[in-house]
mmCIF file of C-alpha atoms in Angstrom:
data_model
loop_
_atom_site.group_PDB
_atom_site.id
_atom_site.type_symbol
_atom_site.label_atom_id
_atom_site.label_comp_id
_atom_site.label_asym_id
_atom_site.label_seq_id
_atom_site.Cartn_x
_atom_site.Cartn_y
_atom_site.Cartn_z
ATOM 1 C CA MET A 185 138.748 158.412 217.166
ATOM 2 C CA ARG A 186 137.709 157.578 213.598
ATOM 3 C CA GLU A 187 134.471 158.961 212.277
ATOM 4 C CA PRO A 188 131.964 156.385 211.001
ATOM 5 C CA VAL A 189 132.257 156.007 207.261
ATOM 6 C CA PRO A 190 128.988 155.288 205.504
ATOM 7 C CA ARG A 191 129.309 152.495 202.963
ATOM 8 C CA SER A 192 126.885 151.902 200.200
ATOM 9 C CA GLY A 193 126.551 148.707 198.227
ATOM 10 C CA ASP A 194 127.998 146.498 200.987
ATOM 11 C CA ALA A 195 126.416 143.130 201.514
ATOM 12 C CA PRO A 196 124.027 143.167 204.451
ATOM 13 C CA GLY A 197 125.471 141.844 207.653
ATOM 14 C CA PRO A 198 126.839 142.915 211.003
ATOM 15 C CA THR A 199 128.697 146.183 211.037
ATOM 16 C CA ASP A 200 131.459 147.510 213.221
ATOM 17 C CA PRO A 201 131.063 150.789 215.154
ATOM 18 C CA TRP A 202 132.160 152.730 212.056
ATOM 19 C CA GLY A 203 129.526 151.205 209.797
ATOM 20 C CA ALA A 204 131.789 148.835 207.896
ATOM 21 C CA THR A 205 130.441 145.365 207.268
ATOM 22 C CA MET A 206 132.254 142.805 209.378
ATOM 23 C CA THR A 207 133.662 139.627 207.877
ATOM 24 C CA SER A 208 133.715 136.331 209.755
ATOM 25 C CA THR A 209 137.297 137.070 210.904
ATOM 26 C CA ASP A 210 136.182 140.436 212.328
ATOM 27 C CA ARG A 211 133.319 139.089 214.423
ATOM 28 C CA PRO A 212 133.951 138.423 218.075
ATOM 29 C CA THR A 213 134.287 134.760 219.009
ATOM 30 C CA ALA A 214 133.790 132.992 222.310
ATOM 31 C CA ASP A 215 137.561 133.043 222.804
ATOM 32 C CA SER A 216 137.848 136.793 222.293
ATOM 33 C CA ARG A 217 135.041 137.838 224.680
ATOM 34 C CA ASP A 218 135.669 139.145 228.174
ATOM 35 C CA ASP A 219 136.576 136.704 230.893
ATOM 36 C CA ALA A 220 133.568 138.060 232.807
ATOM 37 C CA THR A 221 131.238 136.240 230.414
ATOM 38 C CA ASN A 222 133.264 133.046 230.795
ATOM 39 C CA GLU A 223 132.989 133.215 234.596
ATOM 40 C CA ASN A 224 129.240 132.978 234.321
ATOM 41 C CA ALA A 225 129.341 130.215 231.713
ATOM 42 C CA ARG A 226 127.822 126.895 232.619
ATOM 43 C CA PRO A 227 130.127 123.933 233.090
ATOM 44 C CA HIS A 228 130.509 121.421 230.283
ATOM 45 C CA PRO A 229 127.675 118.836 230.293
ATOM 46 C CA ARG A 230 130.158 116.035 230.950
ATOM 47 C CA GLU A 231 131.409 117.877 234.050
ATOM 48 C CA MET A 232 127.821 118.419 235.216
ATOM 49 C CA PHE A 233 127.178 114.654 234.796
ATOM 50 C CA ILE A 234 130.289 113.702 236.719
ATOM 51 C CA ARG A 235 129.493 116.166 239.526
ATOM 52 C CA PHE A 236 125.992 114.687 239.776
ATOM 53 C CA LEU A 237 127.416 111.163 240.095
ATOM 54 C CA LEU A 238 130.101 112.282 242.542
ATOM 55 C CA ASP A 239 127.466 113.850 244.773
ATOM 56 C CA THR A 240 125.454 110.623 244.641
ATOM 57 C CA VAL A 241 128.559 108.544 245.521
ATOM 58 C CA ARG A 242 129.370 110.875 248.433
ATOM 59 C CA GLU A 243 125.924 110.397 249.951
ATOM 60 C CA ASP A 244 125.617 106.646 249.372
ATOM 61 C CA PRO A 245 127.240 104.460 252.046
ATOM 62 C CA TYR A 246 127.725 101.707 249.454
ATOM 63 C CA PRO A 247 128.174 103.369 246.051
ATOM 64 C CA SER A 248 127.040 101.510 242.987
ATOM 65 C CA GLY A 249 129.772 99.889 240.929
ATOM 66 C CA THR A 250 127.830 100.919 237.843
ATOM 67 C CA GLN A 251 127.939 104.569 238.887
ATOM 68 C CA LEU A 252 131.666 104.318 239.611
ATOM 69 C CA ASP A 253 132.177 102.746 236.158
ATOM 70 C CA LEU A 254 130.246 105.611 234.528
ATOM 71 C CA ILE A 255 132.409 108.138 236.356
ATOM 72 C CA GLU A 256 135.611 106.409 235.311
ATOM 73 C CA GLU A 257 134.506 106.154 231.678
ATOM 74 C CA SER A 258 133.675 109.872 231.427
ATOM 75 C CA ILE A 259 135.804 111.768 233.958
ATOM 76 C CA PRO A 260 138.037 114.568 232.676
ATOM 77 C CA ALA A 261 141.638 114.415 233.894
ATOM 78 C CA ALA A 262 141.187 117.600 235.933
ATOM 79 C CA MET A 263 138.507 115.940 238.084
ATOM 80 C CA VAL A 264 140.409 112.707 238.840
ATOM 81 C CA PRO A 265 141.939 114.027 242.124
ATOM 82 C CA GLU A 266 138.465 114.918 243.400
ATOM 83 C CA TYR A 267 137.176 111.474 242.453
ATOM 84 C CA VAL A 268 140.073 109.745 244.202
ATOM 85 C CA GLU A 269 139.448 111.877 247.273
ATOM 86 C CA VAL A 270 135.773 110.776 247.323
ATOM 87 C CA LEU A 271 136.825 107.136 247.048
ATOM 88 C CA ILE A 272 139.365 107.515 249.881
ATOM 89 C CA GLU A 273 136.643 109.099 252.066
ATOM 90 C CA LYS A 274 134.414 106.118 251.291
ATOM 91 C CA SER A 275 137.182 103.716 252.282
ATOM 92 C CA ARG A 276 137.713 105.481 255.611
ATOM 93 C CA GLU A 277 134.033 105.314 256.547
ATOM 94 C CA GLY A 278 133.919 101.584 257.230
ATOM 95 C CA CYS A 279 136.028 99.141 259.219
ATOM 96 C CA PHE A 280 136.571 96.995 256.137
ATOM 97 C CA PRO A 281 137.132 99.032 252.970
ATOM 98 C CA SER A 282 135.815 97.548 249.754
ATOM 99 C CA THR A 283 138.533 95.802 247.754
ATOM 100 C CA ASP A 284 136.812 97.104 244.602
ATOM 101 C CA VAL A 285 137.055 100.704 245.836
ATOM 102 C CA LEU A 286 140.689 100.240 246.841
ATOM 103 C CA ARG A 287 141.515 98.899 243.378
ATOM 104 C CA ARG A 288 139.710 101.849 241.797
ATOM 105 C CA ILE A 289 141.812 104.225 243.935
ATOM 106 C CA GLN A 290 144.974 102.407 242.858
ATOM 107 C CA ARG A 291 143.994 102.466 239.199
ATOM 108 C CA MET A 292 142.883 106.098 239.114
ATOM 109 C CA SER A 293 145.911 107.355 241.043
ATOM 110 C CA ALA A 294 148.363 105.528 238.780
ATOM 111 C CA GLY A 295 148.124 108.252 236.121
ATOM 112 C CA PRO A 296 148.459 107.750 232.380
ATOM 113 C CA GLY A 297 150.157 104.670 231.079
ATOM 114 C CA PRO A 298 149.432 100.970 231.064
ATOM 115 C CA SER A 299 146.711 99.888 233.469
ATOM 116 C CA PRO A 300 147.895 97.801 236.359
ATOM 117 C CA ARG A 301 146.802 94.187 236.367
ATOM 118 C CA CYS A 302 144.005 93.408 238.768
#
């Protein structure tokens, strides 16, 4: 192990374990930290917003078209399968599924590319 080397005349700033002043390229970044800190990280605010709306849609027997629009305008690609699953559950709850909800399922399950005509 290296012995700390005292440095005089260095600009004030963070130092490494050996007393050397760290430059911006030496400092730890969010990407270089342990995964343990990332496990405890809060979800992205957009994901929190979508989860809030998805929970509301799950509980509501007749979800608001406005809430569904907000979800579709903001949803990250990774959450689309969960959203489609919620819509399918909603469609199974009643005897007569909403045409609007069925079209949303169709549109969201189509994947990237041109939107189907409605």
